[in-house]
């Protein structure tokens, strides 16, 4: 089995989330983001984490910081109708270009095997679309889009693991 930084099996993410759950809950509670939007912010943050895994040196700190930033940006967008991206801490060390190219190629191969609808969800979420916007784009109810996002993340992680791309 080949180990590639940036591709994560289900149990690694689950363990990370279990360990950080009290901190994530506290951040969301303190931010006073409505629960439905808070779940969306957490999902968006997890999608970004999966995409950027190999460039992140401290996954716990990155996840907490990014979620906090997304909560802050949520309020800015609500107050000022801004559409800003998340400010993430700069990466101090970049992996070799060949390794990045190999990971990208392997990821694209696995990604291409996902059903079209799941690929659309990933694309929209990665581009920063909120759950209600994903639902509108795909002609779904917000709960249907939320469920499809959860199923998609689980499918992608499972496919990456089955392809032997593990952290």
PDB file of C-alpha atoms in Angstrom:
ATOM      1  CA  UNK A   1       0.000   0.000   0.000  1.00  0.00           C
ATOM      2  CA  UNK A   2       1.422   3.375  -1.031  1.00  0.00           C
ATOM      3  CA  UNK A   3       1.479   6.275   1.395  1.00  0.00           C
ATOM      4  CA  UNK A   4       0.825   9.683  -0.104  1.00  0.00           C
ATOM      5  CA  UNK A   5       0.520  12.816   1.999  1.00  0.00           C
ATOM      6  CA  UNK A   6      -2.692  14.565   1.155  1.00  0.00           C
ATOM      7  CA  UNK A   7      -5.004  11.570   0.835  1.00  0.00           C
ATOM      8  CA  UNK A   8      -6.722  10.463   4.006  1.00  0.00           C
ATOM      9  CA  UNK A   9      -8.665   7.297   4.933  1.00  0.00           C
ATOM     10  CA  UNK A  10     -12.028   7.568   6.724  1.00  0.00           C
ATOM     11  CA  UNK A  11     -10.718   6.680  10.172  1.00  0.00           C
ATOM     12  CA  UNK A  12      -8.021   9.383  10.185  1.00  0.00           C
ATOM     13  CA  UNK A  13     -10.563  12.153   9.625  1.00  0.00           C
ATOM     14  CA  UNK A  14     -12.978  10.544  12.077  1.00  0.00           C
ATOM     15  CA  UNK A  15     -10.291  10.380  14.780  1.00  0.00           C
ATOM     16  CA  UNK A  16      -9.331  14.003  14.125  1.00  0.00           C
ATOM     17  CA  UNK A  17     -12.959  15.114  14.375  1.00  0.00           C
ATOM     18  CA  UNK A  18     -13.570  13.063  17.521  1.00  0.00           C
ATOM     19  CA  UNK A  19     -10.521  14.612  19.166  1.00  0.00           C
ATOM     20  CA  UNK A  20     -11.497  18.160  18.141  1.00  0.00           C
ATOM     21  CA  UNK A  21     -15.275  17.924  18.607  1.00  0.00           C
ATOM     22  CA  UNK A  22     -15.394  19.951  21.857  1.00  0.00           C
ATOM     23  CA  UNK A  23     -13.268  22.693  20.280  1.00  0.00           C
ATOM     24  CA  UNK A  24     -15.318  22.749  17.067  1.00  0.00           C
ATOM     25  CA  UNK A  25     -18.581  22.915  19.027  1.00  0.00           C
ATOM     26  CA  UNK A  26     -17.189  25.782  21.140  1.00  0.00           C
ATOM     27  CA  UNK A  27     -16.084  27.762  18.065  1.00  0.00           C
ATOM     28  CA  UNK A  28     -19.475  27.336  16.417  1.00  0.00           C
ATOM     29  CA  UNK A  29     -21.338  28.249  19.625  1.00  0.00           C
ATOM     30  CA  UNK A  30     -19.204  31.337  20.258  1.00  0.00           C
ATOM     31  CA  UNK A  31     -19.587  32.504  16.664  1.00  0.00           C
ATOM     32  CA  UNK A  32     -23.390  32.548  16.979  1.00  0.00           C
ATOM     33  CA  UNK A  33     -23.786  31.279  13.419  1.00  0.00           C
ATOM     34  CA  UNK A  34     -27.253  29.706  12.985  1.00  0.00           C
ATOM     35  CA  UNK A  35     -27.042  25.916  13.359  1.00  0.00           C
ATOM     36  CA  UNK A  36     -27.934  25.123   9.748  1.00  0.00           C
ATOM     37  CA  UNK A  37     -25.273  27.536   8.436  1.00  0.00           C
ATOM     38  CA  UNK A  38     -22.796  26.346  11.075  1.00  0.00           C
ATOM     39  CA  UNK A  39     -23.083  22.804   9.729  1.00  0.00           C
ATOM     40  CA  UNK A  40     -22.454  24.149   6.223  1.00  0.00           C
ATOM     41  CA  UNK A  41     -19.365  26.043   7.396  1.00  0.00           C
ATOM     42  CA  UNK A  42     -18.006  22.896   9.024  1.00  0.00           C
ATOM     43  CA  UNK A  43     -18.647  20.842   5.858  1.00  0.00           C
ATOM     44  CA  UNK A  44     -16.925  23.471   3.704  1.00  0.00           C
ATOM     45  CA  UNK A  45     -13.959  23.471   6.052  1.00  0.00           C
ATOM     46  CA  UNK A  46     -13.718  19.668   5.915  1.00  0.00           C
ATOM     47  CA  UNK A  47     -13.820  19.682   2.096  1.00  0.00           C
ATOM     48  CA  UNK A  48     -10.998  22.229   2.056  1.00  0.00           C
ATOM     49  CA  UNK A  49      -9.057  20.108   4.558  1.00  0.00           C
ATOM     50  CA  UNK A  50      -9.293  17.061   2.291  1.00  0.00           C
ATOM     51  CA  UNK A  51      -8.147  19.045  -0.742  1.00  0.00           C
ATOM     52  CA  UNK A  52      -5.241  20.696   1.084  1.00  0.00           C
ATOM     53  CA  UNK A  53      -4.208  17.825   3.375  1.00  0.00           C
ATOM     54  CA  UNK A  54      -0.706  17.441   1.922  1.00  0.00           C
ATOM     55  CA  UNK A  55       0.073  21.149   2.346  1.00  0.00           C
ATOM     56  CA  UNK A  56      -1.044  21.316   5.963  1.00  0.00           C
ATOM     57  CA  UNK A  57       1.541  20.611   8.637  1.00  0.00           C
ATOM     58  CA  UNK A  58      -0.697  20.832  11.702  1.00  0.00           C
ATOM     59  CA  UNK A  59      -4.148  19.536  10.764  1.00  0.00           C
ATOM     60  CA  UNK A  60      -5.700  20.296  14.144  1.00  0.00           C
ATOM     61  CA  UNK A  61      -4.567  23.925  14.214  1.00  0.00           C
ATOM     62  CA  UNK A  62      -5.486  24.434  10.556  1.00  0.00           C
ATOM     63  CA  UNK A  63      -8.977  23.022  11.037  1.00  0.00           C
ATOM     64  CA  UNK A  64      -9.707  25.117  14.131  1.00  0.00           C
ATOM     65  CA  UNK A  65      -8.255  28.295  12.639  1.00  0.00           C
ATOM     66  CA  UNK A  66     -10.017  27.841   9.318  1.00  0.00           C
ATOM     67  CA  UNK A  67     -13.374  27.157  10.955  1.00  0.00           C
ATOM     68  CA  UNK A  68     -12.954  30.236  13.154  1.00  0.00           C
ATOM     69  CA  UNK A  69     -12.088  32.310  10.069  1.00  0.00           C
ATOM     70  CA  UNK A  70     -15.067  30.939   8.144  1.00  0.00           C
ATOM     71  CA  UNK A  71     -17.364  31.873  11.038  1.00  0.00           C
ATOM     72  CA  UNK A  72     -15.935  35.399  11.113  1.00  0.00           C
ATOM     73  CA  UNK A  73     -16.280  35.724   7.342  1.00  0.00           C
ATOM     74  CA  UNK A  74     -19.856  34.458   7.562  1.00  0.00           C
ATOM     75  CA  UNK A  75     -20.759  37.442   9.724  1.00  0.00           C
ATOM     76  CA  UNK A  76     -18.903  39.822   7.414  1.00  0.00           C
ATOM     77  CA  UNK A  77     -20.865  38.481   4.432  1.00  0.00           C
ATOM     78  CA  UNK A  78     -24.112  38.760   6.356  1.00  0.00           C
ATOM     79  CA  UNK A  79     -23.410  42.302   7.506  1.00  0.00           C
ATOM     80  CA  UNK A  80     -21.759  43.663   4.370  1.00  0.00           C
ATOM     81  CA  UNK A  81     -22.891  41.175   1.709  1.00  0.00           C
ATOM     82  CA  UNK A  82     -19.279  40.316   0.942  1.00  0.00           C
ATOM     83  CA  UNK A  83     -18.164  37.153  -0.765  1.00  0.00           C
ATOM     84  CA  UNK A  84     -14.652  36.727   0.615  1.00  0.00           C
ATOM     85  CA  UNK A  85     -12.580  33.560   0.802  1.00  0.00           C
ATOM     86  CA  UNK A  86     -11.082  32.140   3.947  1.00  0.00           C
ATOM     87  CA  UNK A  87      -7.699  33.450   5.034  1.00  0.00           C
ATOM     88  CA  UNK A  88      -5.557  30.448   5.849  1.00  0.00           C
ATOM     89  CA  UNK A  89      -2.164  30.475   7.476  1.00  0.00           C
ATOM     90  CA  UNK A  90       0.642  30.494   4.883  1.00  0.00           C
ATOM     91  CA  UNK A  91       2.476  27.225   4.310  1.00  0.00           C
ATOM     92  CA  UNK A  92       6.135  27.483   5.240  1.00  0.00           C
ATOM     93  CA  UNK A  93       7.310  24.363   3.401  1.00  0.00           C
ATOM     94  CA  UNK A  94       6.178  23.290  -0.053  1.00  0.00           C
ATOM     95  CA  UNK A  95       6.401  19.644  -1.152  1.00  0.00           C
ATOM     96  CA  UNK A  96       8.421  18.841  -4.303  1.00  0.00           C
ATOM     97  CA  UNK A  97       6.548  19.616  -7.532  1.00  0.00           C
ATOM     98  CA  UNK A  98       6.741  16.012  -8.719  1.00  0.00           C
ATOM     99  CA  UNK A  99       5.098  14.769  -5.520  1.00  0.00           C
ATOM    100  CA  UNK A 100       2.347  17.370  -5.883  1.00  0.00           C
ATOM    101  CA  UNK A 101       1.829  16.334  -9.514  1.00  0.00           C
ATOM    102  CA  UNK A 102       1.622  12.648  -8.541  1.00  0.00           C
ATOM    103  CA  UNK A 103      -0.888  13.324  -5.776  1.00  0.00           C
ATOM    104  CA  UNK A 104      -2.959  15.511  -8.106  1.00  0.00           C
ATOM    105  CA  UNK A 105      -2.926  12.812 -10.808  1.00  0.00           C
ATOM    106  CA  UNK A 106      -3.892  10.069  -8.343  1.00  0.00           C
ATOM    107  CA  UNK A 107      -6.635  12.232  -6.848  1.00  0.00           C
ATOM    108  CA  UNK A 108      -8.040  13.127 -10.282  1.00  0.00           C
ATOM    109  CA  UNK A 109      -8.144   9.432 -11.229  1.00  0.00           C
ATOM    110  CA  UNK A 110     -10.184   8.601  -8.112  1.00  0.00           C
ATOM    111  CA  UNK A 111     -12.288  11.763  -8.431  1.00  0.00           C
ATOM    112  CA  UNK A 112     -13.207  10.867 -12.036  1.00  0.00           C
ATOM    113  CA  UNK A 113     -14.714   7.571 -10.834  1.00  0.00           C
ATOM    114  CA  UNK A 114     -17.261   9.376  -8.636  1.00  0.00           C
ATOM    115  CA  UNK A 115     -20.769   9.817 -10.031  1.00  0.00           C
ATOM    116  CA  UNK A 116     -21.295  13.108 -11.887  1.00  0.00           C
ATOM    117  CA  UNK A 117     -23.615  14.501  -9.199  1.00  0.00           C
ATOM    118  CA  UNK A 118     -21.000  13.914  -6.477  1.00  0.00           C
ATOM    119  CA  UNK A 119     -18.313  15.587  -8.586  1.00  0.00           C
ATOM    120  CA  UNK A 120     -20.612  18.597  -8.970  1.00  0.00           C
ATOM    121  CA  UNK A 121     -21.073  18.829  -5.191  1.00  0.00           C
ATOM    122  CA  UNK A 122     -17.316  18.750  -4.606  1.00  0.00           C
ATOM    123  CA  UNK A 123     -16.719  21.401  -7.253  1.00  0.00           C
ATOM    124  CA  UNK A 124     -19.365  23.727  -5.853  1.00  0.00           C
ATOM    125  CA  UNK A 125     -18.284  23.270  -2.235  1.00  0.00           C
ATOM    126  CA  UNK A 126     -14.606  23.737  -3.051  1.00  0.00           C
ATOM    127  CA  UNK A 127     -15.453  26.961  -4.884  1.00  0.00           C
ATOM    128  CA  UNK A 128     -17.065  28.258  -1.698  1.00  0.00           C
ATOM    129  CA  UNK A 129     -20.740  27.732  -2.462  1.00  0.00           C
ATOM    130  CA  UNK A 130     -22.889  27.542   0.659  1.00  0.00           C
ATOM    131  CA  UNK A 131     -25.334  24.675   1.132  1.00  0.00           C
ATOM    132  CA  UNK A 132     -28.329  26.708  -0.033  1.00  0.00           C
ATOM    133  CA  UNK A 133     -26.414  27.720  -3.173  1.00  0.00           C
ATOM    134  CA  UNK A 134     -25.437  24.101  -3.876  1.00  0.00           C
ATOM    135  CA  UNK A 135     -29.092  23.113  -3.456  1.00  0.00           C
ATOM    136  CA  UNK A 136     -30.184  25.818  -5.886  1.00  0.00           C
ATOM    137  CA  UNK A 137     -27.519  24.893  -8.472  1.00  0.00           C
ATOM    138  CA  UNK A 138     -28.436  21.206  -8.356  1.00  0.00           C
ATOM    139  CA  UNK A 139     -32.198  21.647  -8.032  1.00  0.00           C
ATOM    140  CA  UNK A 140     -32.353  20.154  -4.538  1.00  0.00           C
ATOM    141  CA  UNK A 141     -33.838  21.073  -1.207  1.00  0.00           C
ATOM    142  CA  UNK A 142     -31.197  22.311   1.292  1.00  0.00           C
ATOM    143  CA  UNK A 143     -31.474  19.092   3.333  1.00  0.00           C
ATOM    144  CA  UNK A 144     -31.003  17.035   0.165  1.00  0.00           C
ATOM    145  CA  UNK A 145     -27.861  19.009  -0.698  1.00  0.00           C
ATOM    146  CA  UNK A 146     -26.528  18.576   2.845  1.00  0.00           C
ATOM    147  CA  UNK A 147     -27.138  14.822   2.691  1.00  0.00           C
ATOM    148  CA  UNK A 148     -25.524  14.587  -0.765  1.00  0.00           C
ATOM    149  CA  UNK A 149     -22.477  16.472   0.529  1.00  0.00           C
ATOM    150  CA  UNK A 150     -22.069  14.064   3.451  1.00  0.00           C
ATOM    151  CA  UNK A 151     -22.475  11.020   1.197  1.00  0.00           C
ATOM    152  CA  UNK A 152     -20.019  12.513  -1.303  1.00  0.00           C
ATOM    153  CA  UNK A 153     -17.316  13.147   1.294  1.00  0.00           C
ATOM    154  CA  UNK A 154     -17.688   9.605   2.606  1.00  0.00           C
ATOM    155  CA  UNK A 155     -17.560   8.157  -0.934  1.00  0.00           C
ATOM    156  CA  UNK A 156     -14.502  10.195  -1.894  1.00  0.00           C
ATOM    157  CA  UNK A 157     -12.618   9.208   1.240  1.00  0.00           C
ATOM    158  CA  UNK A 158     -13.554   5.539   0.801  1.00  0.00           C
ATOM    159  CA  UNK A 159     -12.485   5.583  -2.888  1.00  0.00           C
ATOM    160  CA  UNK A 160      -9.158   7.198  -2.013  1.00  0.00           C
ATOM    161  CA  UNK A 161      -8.549   4.575   0.647  1.00  0.00           C
ATOM    162  CA  UNK A 162      -9.501   1.710  -1.677  1.00  0.00           C
ATOM    163  CA  UNK A 163      -7.136   3.082  -4.323  1.00  0.00           C
ATOM    164  CA  UNK A 164      -4.286   2.684  -1.830  1.00  0.00           C
ATOM    165  CA  UNK A 165      -3.792   6.419  -1.388  1.00  0.00           C
ATOM    166  CA  UNK A 166      -3.487   6.615   2.370  1.00  0.00           C
ATOM    167  CA  UNK A 167      -1.906   9.015   4.815  1.00  0.00           C
TER     168      UNK A 167
END
